[in-house]
Structures are given as structure tokens and as C-alpha cells.
XYZ file of C-alpha atoms in Angstrom:
509
model
C -21.316 -93.205 -39.564
C -24.241 -92.204 -37.237
C -27.661 -91.106 -38.272
C -26.706 -87.324 -37.427
C -26.415 -85.242 -40.728
C -22.797 -84.497 -41.679
C -22.241 -80.934 -41.178
C -18.459 -79.753 -41.446
C -16.901 -76.394 -41.278
C -13.800 -74.689 -42.459
C -12.934 -72.080 -39.954
C -9.890 -69.944 -40.887
C -8.808 -66.860 -39.231
C -8.572 -63.703 -41.327
C -4.707 -63.093 -40.360
C -3.417 -63.117 -43.916
C -3.551 -65.202 -47.061
C -4.702 -68.701 -47.153
C -1.941 -71.094 -47.349
C -2.323 -74.221 -49.604
C -2.494 -76.328 -46.338
C -5.513 -74.526 -45.371
C -7.022 -74.902 -48.806
C -6.309 -78.576 -48.293
C -8.327 -78.716 -45.179
C -11.059 -76.922 -46.781
C -10.929 -79.438 -49.594
C -11.014 -82.405 -47.473
C -14.113 -81.055 -45.367
C -15.797 -80.157 -48.675
C -15.386 -83.800 -50.007
C -16.442 -85.288 -46.775
C -19.615 -83.268 -46.886
C -20.319 -84.006 -50.450
C -19.760 -87.731 -50.127
C -22.374 -88.103 -47.252
C -24.948 -85.569 -48.675
C -24.026 -83.129 -45.899
C -23.287 -79.358 -45.558
C -20.108 -77.463 -45.927
C -19.942 -74.366 -43.992
C -17.402 -71.390 -43.943
C -16.999 -69.612 -40.541
C -14.709 -66.887 -40.092
C -12.905 -67.152 -36.701
C -11.820 -63.423 -36.065
C -11.849 -63.473 -32.372
C -8.314 -62.350 -32.250
C -8.566 -58.738 -33.331
C -4.790 -57.988 -32.645
C -3.871 -60.286 -35.603
C -6.937 -59.228 -38.027
C -5.526 -58.241 -41.487
C -7.741 -56.124 -43.648
C -8.771 -57.912 -46.872
C -7.944 -61.453 -45.511
C -11.579 -62.592 -45.306
C -12.226 -61.425 -48.886
C -9.281 -63.331 -49.993
C -10.306 -66.448 -48.399
C -13.719 -66.219 -49.886
C -12.469 -65.559 -53.469
C -9.962 -68.484 -53.040
C -12.742 -71.017 -52.143
C -14.671 -69.683 -55.155
C -11.969 -70.017 -57.450
C -10.953 -73.506 -56.031
C -14.841 -74.558 -56.642
C -15.277 -75.162 -52.970
C -18.582 -73.375 -52.502
C -19.971 -73.332 -48.973
C -23.792 -73.792 -48.429
C -23.620 -71.579 -45.385
C -21.260 -68.689 -44.515
C -20.759 -64.841 -44.585
C -22.392 -63.219 -47.444
C -24.333 -66.613 -47.903
C -26.456 -66.902 -44.889
C -27.825 -69.722 -43.140
C -29.992 -71.122 -40.069
C -26.885 -70.971 -37.830
C -25.514 -67.621 -38.451
C -24.037 -65.206 -37.885
C -20.874 -66.854 -39.382
C -18.153 -64.416 -38.151
C -17.301 -64.929 -34.500
C -16.784 -61.050 -33.976
C -20.634 -60.791 -34.805
C -21.383 -63.701 -32.216
C -19.399 -62.491 -29.212
C -22.575 -61.944 -27.166
C -23.071 -65.691 -26.980
C -19.675 -66.553 -25.600
C -19.909 -64.751 -22.129
C -22.776 -66.776 -21.250
C -20.904 -69.773 -21.554
C -17.821 -68.746 -19.982
C -20.004 -67.637 -16.834
C -21.635 -70.901 -16.832
C -18.373 -72.772 -16.606
C -17.416 -70.554 -13.790
C -20.678 -71.289 -12.086
C -20.233 -75.102 -12.536
C -16.369 -74.906 -11.474
C -15.016 -75.792 -14.664
C -13.252 -72.292 -15.167
C -12.042 -69.393 -12.894
C -11.107 -65.881 -13.126
C -7.445 -64.767 -13.126
C -6.164 -61.299 -12.687
C -2.449 -61.802 -13.334
C -1.035 -59.265 -15.688
C 1.047 -60.136 -18.557
C 4.004 -58.765 -16.531
C 3.397 -61.125 -13.805
C 3.181 -63.857 -16.294
C 6.327 -62.885 -17.919
C 8.179 -62.731 -14.739
C 7.379 -66.196 -13.750
C 8.505 -67.387 -17.220
C 11.712 -65.657 -16.600
C 12.281 -67.122 -13.049
C 11.409 -70.535 -14.493
C 13.799 -70.303 -17.177
C 16.424 -69.137 -14.877
C 16.053 -72.374 -13.185
C 15.856 -74.287 -16.407
C 12.336 -75.175 -16.005
C 9.241 -74.228 -18.102
C 6.243 -72.083 -16.556
C 2.910 -73.450 -17.211
C -0.271 -71.764 -15.737
C -2.170 -74.558 -14.447
C -2.618 -77.463 -12.086
C 0.829 -77.207 -10.359
C 0.908 -73.199 -10.121
C -2.770 -71.762 -9.990
C -3.043 -72.126 -6.263
C -0.253 -69.599 -5.685
C -1.324 -66.902 -8.391
C -3.816 -64.138 -8.407
C -7.008 -65.705 -9.163
C -10.415 -66.603 -8.015
C -9.125 -69.989 -6.586
C -6.916 -68.120 -4.232
C -8.806 -64.733 -3.556
C -12.029 -64.434 -1.654
C -15.253 -63.976 -3.473
C -15.537 -60.531 -1.943
C -12.134 -59.581 -3.332
C -12.934 -61.134 -6.804
C -16.133 -59.078 -7.003
C -14.377 -55.970 -5.872
C -11.928 -56.283 -8.760
C -14.640 -57.199 -11.373
C -16.711 -54.178 -10.171
C -13.395 -51.848 -10.596
C -13.180 -53.096 -14.134
C -9.805 -54.659 -13.635
C -8.549 -56.562 -16.445
C -8.962 -60.360 -16.200
C -9.130 -63.442 -18.114
C -11.305 -66.811 -17.602
C -9.194 -69.860 -17.793
C -10.354 -73.472 -17.831
C -9.732 -75.332 -14.763
C -8.029 -78.635 -15.925
C -8.836 -81.418 -13.762
C -5.610 -83.099 -12.081
C -4.296 -86.386 -13.347
C -7.032 -87.388 -15.729
C -6.609 -89.395 -18.807
C -8.392 -87.818 -21.697
C -8.913 -90.408 -24.418
C -10.624 -89.547 -27.791
C -11.072 -91.527 -31.123
C -9.198 -89.582 -33.963
C -10.879 -90.636 -37.330
C -7.258 -90.711 -38.885
C -4.989 -91.452 -36.131
C -7.215 -93.754 -33.925
C -7.472 -93.742 -30.077
C -5.299 -90.658 -28.687
C -4.763 -90.309 -24.851
C -3.573 -87.299 -23.153
C -2.872 -86.852 -19.488
C -4.019 -83.503 -17.978
C -1.245 -83.181 -15.406
C 1.697 -84.080 -17.660
C 0.533 -82.161 -20.895
C -2.184 -79.592 -20.369
C -2.322 -76.165 -18.856
C -5.078 -73.836 -17.912
C -6.092 -72.170 -21.293
C -7.645 -68.763 -21.557
C -11.114 -68.987 -22.593
C -12.353 -65.557 -22.337
C -10.822 -62.043 -21.942
C -12.101 -58.771 -20.294
C -12.121 -57.144 -23.651
C -15.406 -59.213 -24.283
C -13.928 -61.556 -26.824
C -13.394 -65.240 -26.331
C -10.275 -67.333 -27.408
C -10.387 -69.853 -30.083
C -10.916 -72.613 -27.791
C -14.216 -71.515 -26.230
C -15.510 -70.032 -29.520
C -14.831 -72.842 -31.708
C -16.427 -75.401 -29.185
C -19.590 -73.318 -28.537
C -20.050 -72.593 -32.331
C -19.543 -76.247 -33.312
C -22.098 -77.094 -30.917
C -24.684 -74.471 -31.763
C -24.100 -74.967 -35.546
C -24.424 -78.647 -35.090
C -21.162 -79.626 -36.515
C -20.852 -83.346 -36.731
C -16.983 -83.798 -37.720
C -14.257 -81.452 -37.047
C -11.650 -82.138 -39.759
C -8.425 -79.895 -39.077
C -4.809 -79.753 -39.557
C -2.694 -81.940 -37.084
C -1.420 -78.622 -35.232
C -4.768 -78.632 -33.396
C -4.154 -82.186 -31.993
C -2.931 -81.123 -28.641
C -5.965 -78.743 -28.243
C -8.314 -81.648 -28.835
C -8.360 -82.935 -24.978
C -9.348 -79.385 -23.838
C -11.976 -79.267 -26.516
C -13.313 -82.678 -25.496
C -13.439 -81.745 -21.766
C -15.208 -78.352 -22.706
C -17.930 -80.477 -24.306
C -18.282 -82.493 -21.120
C -18.086 -79.223 -18.932
C -20.882 -77.680 -20.822
C -23.010 -80.781 -20.841
C -22.701 -81.443 -24.508
C -20.811 -84.712 -24.286
C -23.439 -86.818 -25.938
C -23.543 -84.395 -29.136
C -19.894 -83.719 -29.493
C -18.399 -83.963 -32.988
C -16.060 -86.456 -34.246
C -12.475 -85.401 -34.627
C -10.073 -85.980 -37.634
C -6.534 -84.404 -37.749
C -4.948 -84.078 -41.122
C -1.169 -84.524 -41.845
C 1.119 -81.614 -42.386
C 2.127 -80.841 -45.880
C 6.017 -80.838 -45.819
C 8.550 -78.835 -47.812
C 10.022 -80.322 -50.773
C 13.541 -80.851 -49.309
C 14.630 -80.893 -45.618
C 12.440 -81.269 -42.540
C 9.460 -79.388 -41.311
C 6.067 -77.939 -42.545
C 5.910 -76.323 -46.108
C 6.231 -72.536 -45.681
C 6.107 -69.276 -48.024
C 9.720 -69.014 -47.346
C 10.260 -72.512 -49.111
C 8.100 -71.196 -52.108
C 10.264 -67.966 -52.423
C 13.482 -69.959 -52.219
C 12.590 -72.759 -54.699
C 10.426 -70.888 -56.961
C 6.916 -71.927 -56.633
C 3.610 -70.558 -54.965
C 2.255 -71.618 -51.857
C -1.043 -69.498 -51.924
C -4.031 -70.085 -54.099
C -4.339 -66.367 -55.289
C -1.881 -63.478 -55.440
C -1.611 -61.565 -52.145
C -0.451 -57.996 -51.463
C 0.574 -57.410 -48.107
C -1.305 -54.367 -46.988
C 1.456 -53.171 -44.732
C 4.554 -53.679 -46.749
C 2.913 -53.922 -50.077
C 4.912 -57.054 -50.841
C 3.121 -59.311 -53.373
C 3.176 -63.090 -53.044
C 2.943 -65.170 -56.067
C 0.170 -67.723 -56.459
C -1.334 -70.651 -58.254
C -3.920 -68.818 -60.151
C -1.638 -65.899 -61.433
C 1.163 -68.330 -62.030
C -1.320 -70.049 -64.665
C -2.527 -73.116 -62.971
C -6.038 -74.338 -63.446
C -8.099 -74.710 -60.335
C -8.862 -78.247 -61.115
C -5.184 -78.960 -61.336
C -4.553 -77.500 -57.973
C -7.554 -79.505 -56.110
C -6.076 -82.755 -57.732
C -2.861 -81.911 -56.475
C -4.043 -81.254 -52.881
C -6.236 -84.068 -52.782
C -3.271 -86.530 -53.290
C -1.240 -84.714 -50.635
C -1.943 -87.019 -47.703
C -4.799 -89.054 -49.163
C -4.731 -91.806 -51.722
C -7.545 -93.602 -53.388
C -6.290 -97.009 -53.144
C -5.999 -97.407 -56.754
C -3.516 -96.198 -59.699
C -5.919 -93.266 -60.742
C -4.329 -89.867 -60.323
C -6.664 -87.608 -62.096
C -10.014 -86.685 -60.506
C -12.587 -84.014 -60.752
C -14.144 -82.817 -57.708
C -17.292 -84.842 -58.319
C -15.048 -88.027 -58.797
C -12.900 -87.161 -55.484
C -16.170 -86.866 -53.665
C -17.285 -90.294 -54.757
C -14.134 -92.080 -53.515
C -12.957 -89.889 -50.767
C -12.750 -91.358 -47.056
C -10.881 -90.519 -44.076
C -9.764 -93.799 -43.570
C -7.494 -93.416 -46.504
C -5.968 -90.247 -45.202
C -2.428 -90.949 -43.890
C -1.018 -90.217 -40.332
C 2.529 -88.786 -41.515
C 3.208 -85.725 -43.414
C 3.349 -85.576 -46.998
C 6.132 -84.008 -49.149
C 5.143 -81.425 -51.592
C 6.593 -81.858 -55.149
C 6.577 -78.570 -57.337
C 7.266 -80.687 -60.264
C 4.296 -82.912 -59.799
C 2.175 -79.669 -59.714
C 3.263 -78.639 -63.158
C 2.641 -82.337 -64.366
C -1.026 -82.028 -63.049
C -1.295 -78.659 -64.907
C 0.133 -79.947 -68.099
C -2.561 -82.699 -67.940
C -5.397 -80.262 -67.443
C -4.062 -77.988 -70.001
C -3.853 -80.731 -72.506
C -7.457 -81.677 -71.904
C -8.736 -78.177 -72.707
C -10.001 -77.631 -76.088
C -8.245 -75.341 -78.676
C -11.129 -72.895 -78.346
C -10.665 -72.821 -74.646
C -7.192 -72.229 -74.642
C -7.464 -69.623 -77.490
C -9.923 -67.583 -74.942
C -7.498 -67.769 -72.290
C -4.844 -66.583 -74.704
C -6.658 -63.468 -76.345
C -6.128 -61.308 -73.142
C -2.447 -62.079 -73.349
C -2.335 -60.661 -77.016
C -4.564 -57.970 -76.193
C -2.182 -56.914 -73.372
C 0.764 -56.679 -75.992
C -1.457 -54.714 -78.343
C -1.657 -57.302 -80.927
C -4.750 -58.006 -82.989
C -5.389 -61.304 -84.848
C -8.241 -63.154 -86.133
C -10.147 -65.832 -84.299
C -9.124 -68.340 -87.102
C -5.460 -67.362 -86.816
C -5.348 -67.563 -82.899
C -7.141 -71.080 -83.020
C -4.887 -72.262 -85.694
C -1.763 -71.215 -83.837
C -2.799 -72.775 -80.437
C -3.688 -76.002 -82.116
C -0.181 -76.076 -83.446
C 1.818 -75.521 -80.351
C -0.537 -76.694 -77.740
C 1.516 -80.171 -77.088
C 4.409 -78.176 -76.109
C 2.782 -76.233 -73.285
C 1.835 -76.542 -69.648
C 0.628 -73.323 -68.858
C -1.263 -70.499 -70.591
C 1.773 -68.392 -70.559
C 3.603 -71.011 -72.504
C 1.353 -70.314 -75.500
C 3.127 -66.852 -75.889
C 6.549 -68.365 -75.389
C 5.851 -70.970 -78.043
C 4.162 -68.891 -80.566
C 5.181 -65.221 -80.218
C 6.849 -65.300 -83.983
C 3.493 -65.912 -85.487
C 2.494 -62.410 -83.981
C 5.671 -60.601 -84.125
C 8.374 -60.045 -86.758
C 11.856 -61.225 -85.262
C 13.677 -58.423 -83.701
C 17.074 -60.422 -83.816
C 18.386 -63.804 -84.840
C 19.893 -66.623 -82.647
C 23.619 -65.799 -82.968
C 24.658 -69.693 -82.769
C 22.350 -70.542 -85.466
C 23.567 -67.680 -87.690
C 27.084 -68.658 -87.242
C 26.530 -72.288 -87.846
C 24.122 -72.366 -90.615
C 24.333 -69.028 -92.525
C 26.794 -69.601 -95.215
C 28.080 -67.196 -97.963
C 25.483 -68.292 -100.575
C 22.645 -68.454 -98.067
C 21.349 -64.982 -98.789
C 21.259 -65.477 -102.551
C 19.574 -68.760 -101.932
C 16.949 -67.371 -99.704
C 16.330 -64.561 -102.180
C 15.494 -66.840 -104.919
C 13.282 -69.052 -102.662
C 11.400 -65.769 -101.578
C 10.755 -64.988 -105.301
C 9.584 -68.616 -105.716
C 7.209 -68.125 -102.751
C 5.782 -64.997 -104.305
C 4.525 -66.879 -107.277
C 2.745 -69.606 -105.247
C -0.748 -69.605 -106.191
C -2.348 -71.626 -103.493
C -0.975 -70.745 -100.164
C -1.088 -73.846 -97.711
C 1.393 -75.928 -96.070
C 1.094 -78.818 -98.558
C 1.338 -76.470 -101.786
C 4.458 -74.407 -100.431
C 6.292 -77.533 -99.723
C 5.444 -79.117 -102.961
C 6.695 -75.897 -104.862
C 9.756 -75.708 -102.503
C 10.708 -79.438 -102.816
C 10.493 -79.114 -106.749
C 12.641 -76.079 -106.746
C 15.365 -77.553 -104.535
C 15.398 -80.704 -106.584
C 15.866 -78.597 -109.708
C 18.644 -76.531 -108.331
C 20.224 -79.484 -106.729
C 20.537 -77.858 -103.422
C 20.750 -79.771 -100.110
C 17.729 -79.413 -97.867
C 19.868 -79.249 -94.827
C 21.647 -76.333 -95.906
C 18.445 -74.318 -96.596
C 15.879 -75.277 -93.863
C 17.715 -73.982 -90.777
C 18.213 -70.604 -92.411
C 14.636 -70.533 -93.747
C 13.236 -71.270 -90.226
C 15.826 -68.510 -88.702
C 14.225 -65.960 -91.041
C 10.823 -66.531 -90.150
C 11.014 -67.357 -86.572
C 14.382 -65.845 -85.287
C 15.677 -69.175 -83.850
C 15.650 -72.855 -84.203
C 12.255 -73.604 -82.837
C 8.609 -73.864 -83.653
C 6.398 -76.713 -85.453
C 6.638 -77.822 -89.237
C 8.212 -75.117 -91.262
C 5.546 -75.236 -94.091
C 2.825 -74.793 -91.305
C 4.591 -71.685 -89.906
C 4.588 -70.605 -93.669
C 0.831 -71.140 -93.952
C 0.002 -69.404 -90.677
C 2.209 -66.438 -91.154
C 0.707 -65.775 -94.882
C 2.233 -65.477 -98.110
C 3.054 -61.841 -97.890
C 4.387 -62.040 -94.571
C 6.563 -65.120 -95.152
C 8.248 -63.351 -98.124
C 8.749 -60.094 -96.249
C 10.405 -61.910 -93.158
C 12.737 -63.836 -95.704
C 13.863 -60.493 -97.250
C 14.306 -58.856 -93.822
C 16.574 -61.599 -92.623
C 18.741 -61.306 -95.778
C 19.018 -57.720 -95.365
C 19.827 -57.869 -91.685
C 22.053 -60.828 -91.525
C 23.435 -60.355 -95.119
């Protein structure tokens, strides 16, 4: 590390919901900043107005807040290096584009989209690939082939143009990536003349992000590996603009891979295999389609963060559970792997179960109360807490609480047919009627006293416990599930227990 203050940025484009891969990029930036006492910044890169999606920026900000990845600078937060939306900074970029033209590092190109498409089709017909760059630019409609007079006339007439970077010929660009080590690109073999600025007054990502990273004093650019091919252009832009001495260090994160098969994890994989890929629920403003998400599926943010941290990074120890503060203490880019990491939906559930079990009964009860309210069910805090305490160990998600405890709040609407057929004998109704009468006379209603009375009664009658316990549970719960039977009796209460037994006798007969 140099003496330069660590300043990192998460710079998403508001073109739709934030993929979990993007959240992991934000997480690694956040952890790196926190590890070195630096600044974590949010910058919205909205230069491509054609792909802008309403609501996407708010979604990004809410997602980061839910995850606990709170920027110290950004839209709605402020800071000394704003504004933090590129659309509000566009007056800055033309100055630097003009500087690149003046110094010979860029040029005007007037080729239309139709011109370019024609050249692509011609190249394809010859089984070649068209690239606007070193081998073709001297034959095209640009300021390298036109006289200065003609160029000025075109500009004065308002003719559409783009400003392209003039890639130097046959130059090796070598840069040290903090994850991948030394990386070299040859300009002639792999790089074309990228568009930096368009006549609509908007820069492309390449120019805007380099200018902003410089002006915002970004020390490290930590981003996904899909941006690795752009690194040599960005390195050359720093050189062309005279900022080579202060350019940031680069680190390109590995992809998150789909659970099965090859390739990057996508929403389609989640839809197909039944798991979310977005942090928060997203409603497409055009189609109205709703995409499921970790928050709405009942995942805790700490489980989601723990899961993402271990996708592509490892602590070098056997420890698997970390808070954000603990992650920041041990995080290092040196332990980020180069290859992609396969996502395991079952591991995600495993993490959530751990954090679910770490919650207190009171915390889980508070999360459960809105579920009950949504079903129109009223219950005392004492009962809700007691129920949650009994079934907590069986749950991974808040939604599981209802699935494991509904019978404490609702009278069974039906009875499991297999259990009825197997366990409900000719004399069962008569036996349960007698036991209901016994239960009505129990003076102290708790699990221990109910069990004691029941056991003494069964012994006196000479009835087998196995013949009665299943039908009794069936009458109270509706199936063969739940915790200790006498605990169920206690939590239901004396009146409700007896009432349900009589109802089962009446309905099953």
C-alpha cells in the first residue's frame, strides 16, 4: 500500500436491478475501504441515456442500505467530489475530450451507424471481423483522413460525430492487476479505437470513468473481470491525459458462475432453478414482471453478505461466519481467486439458517407478528414468543415459522388422510372423548400436569400410548407434526385443546 488515502468507488449503471454480482463488487470495495480506513463512494454512471431505467437508481441505493454497505459520499449524501451522477457532470468531459484531440490522442469520426454496419457486413461476408482502429481508420470518414477545413465545416454544420481514442500501433500495454498479477495487451492485436464522446454531449463509460476516478482521487479500481479488456485503454487514457503518476491500482474480480453448467450466473438460472439473483424485489417498469429477491424471500442481509464474501475470496482459515466488521478486519485482495466461483443455492439457505438460529426469540417474534397480522390473527406477545421458542430449531426463514406453527393459531380445517387411515381405529373416537373429559378437569394447565394426568389415566385404563398419541396429535394439529404433544396442549390452552378434540371426533367419527 502507498501513502495515498484509500478511496474506492462502486459505480453501477441505472439500467435495471442490481445483480448479486454487482452487490459482491460493492461489498469487496466496502471491505477494502474499511480495512484501510478509507472512503467507500457511490457513483451513478448514467451516461448511456438510451439504457436508463426509471427507478433503477433508487433500487441500487436501497439495496446497498439493506446490505449495510453505506457509502460516505454519493447521490443524496453529498461530498467534496460531487456531483456523483455522471449525467450531472457532463460539462466536465468535453474539456478532456478536446484535450485528447489537441494532443493527438483522439480524433473526430463522422461515419454514420449505417456506414459502420455496411463495413461490418462486408467483413462478415469475407469471414472477417470489422474493427474501427489501427488497420481501418486511415480509410474512413474522420479527422485523420479529412482536411482540417472540412472537419471544421462538418462541426459548424452540426453534423453528428463521435470522438474516438487513437490507439497507438503495436504497443504492449502492461499493468499490474492486484488479483491477476502482470497483464499485457498488444494494441494492434486486441484493441480498437473506442468511442470516448458523442455529439449529444455525453461521454462514453471509458472517458467518463477515467476522468471521474482521477478527479475523485480514486486510489483503487475494484470491478468485475468483464472490464479487464478495457484496462489497457484506461491505462493509456491516464497517460494521454498526463495523469499516469496518479492513476489508481486495478483489481478485477472473478465471475460468479451458475450452479450447473458453464457461464456467468444470470436471472434465467435463478428462474429455472428457483432462487433469487437480486437483493431486493424488482418490478420491471415496462412489463410489470416481478423478480424475486433475497430480502423478500426471507434472507437476512448478514447471511447474504456472508455468502457473497466467500464467493471468490477465502480468509485462509476454517472460519465461515463473519460480520461485516470481522470481514473488514481479515479481507485482502491477495486472497481473491482468479477463476470464477460457482454459486450454490443450498449454501445460501445454510447461511440463512445459521443467522436465523442466532436471532433471539424476541427478534424472531417481531418478524413473525406482521405475518400473523396479515392473516388477521391476534395473539398475545407471550403466546407468540412461546410458540417461536418451540419451533425455532425447525426453521431457516421467517416464513418457516408460520409453516411450522400455523396450528397454534388456526383450528385444523382438515386432517391428514394417511394418518386417519392408519391410526384412527373404531374405538379411537370413544377414547378421545374420555380423554377430552379428563383434560376438562385438569386444574393446573401446563405441559407437565397434563402429561401426568394423561399418563395416570392411560395406565388405569390399560390403553397403549401408541394407539392414542397419534390420533390425539391429529386432532390438535391436523397432521403428524409439531413439538412435544403436551407442550402443544399447554400453548393451545385448556379450552382450545378440549374443543379441538371434540371437533375431530365429530368430523372424523
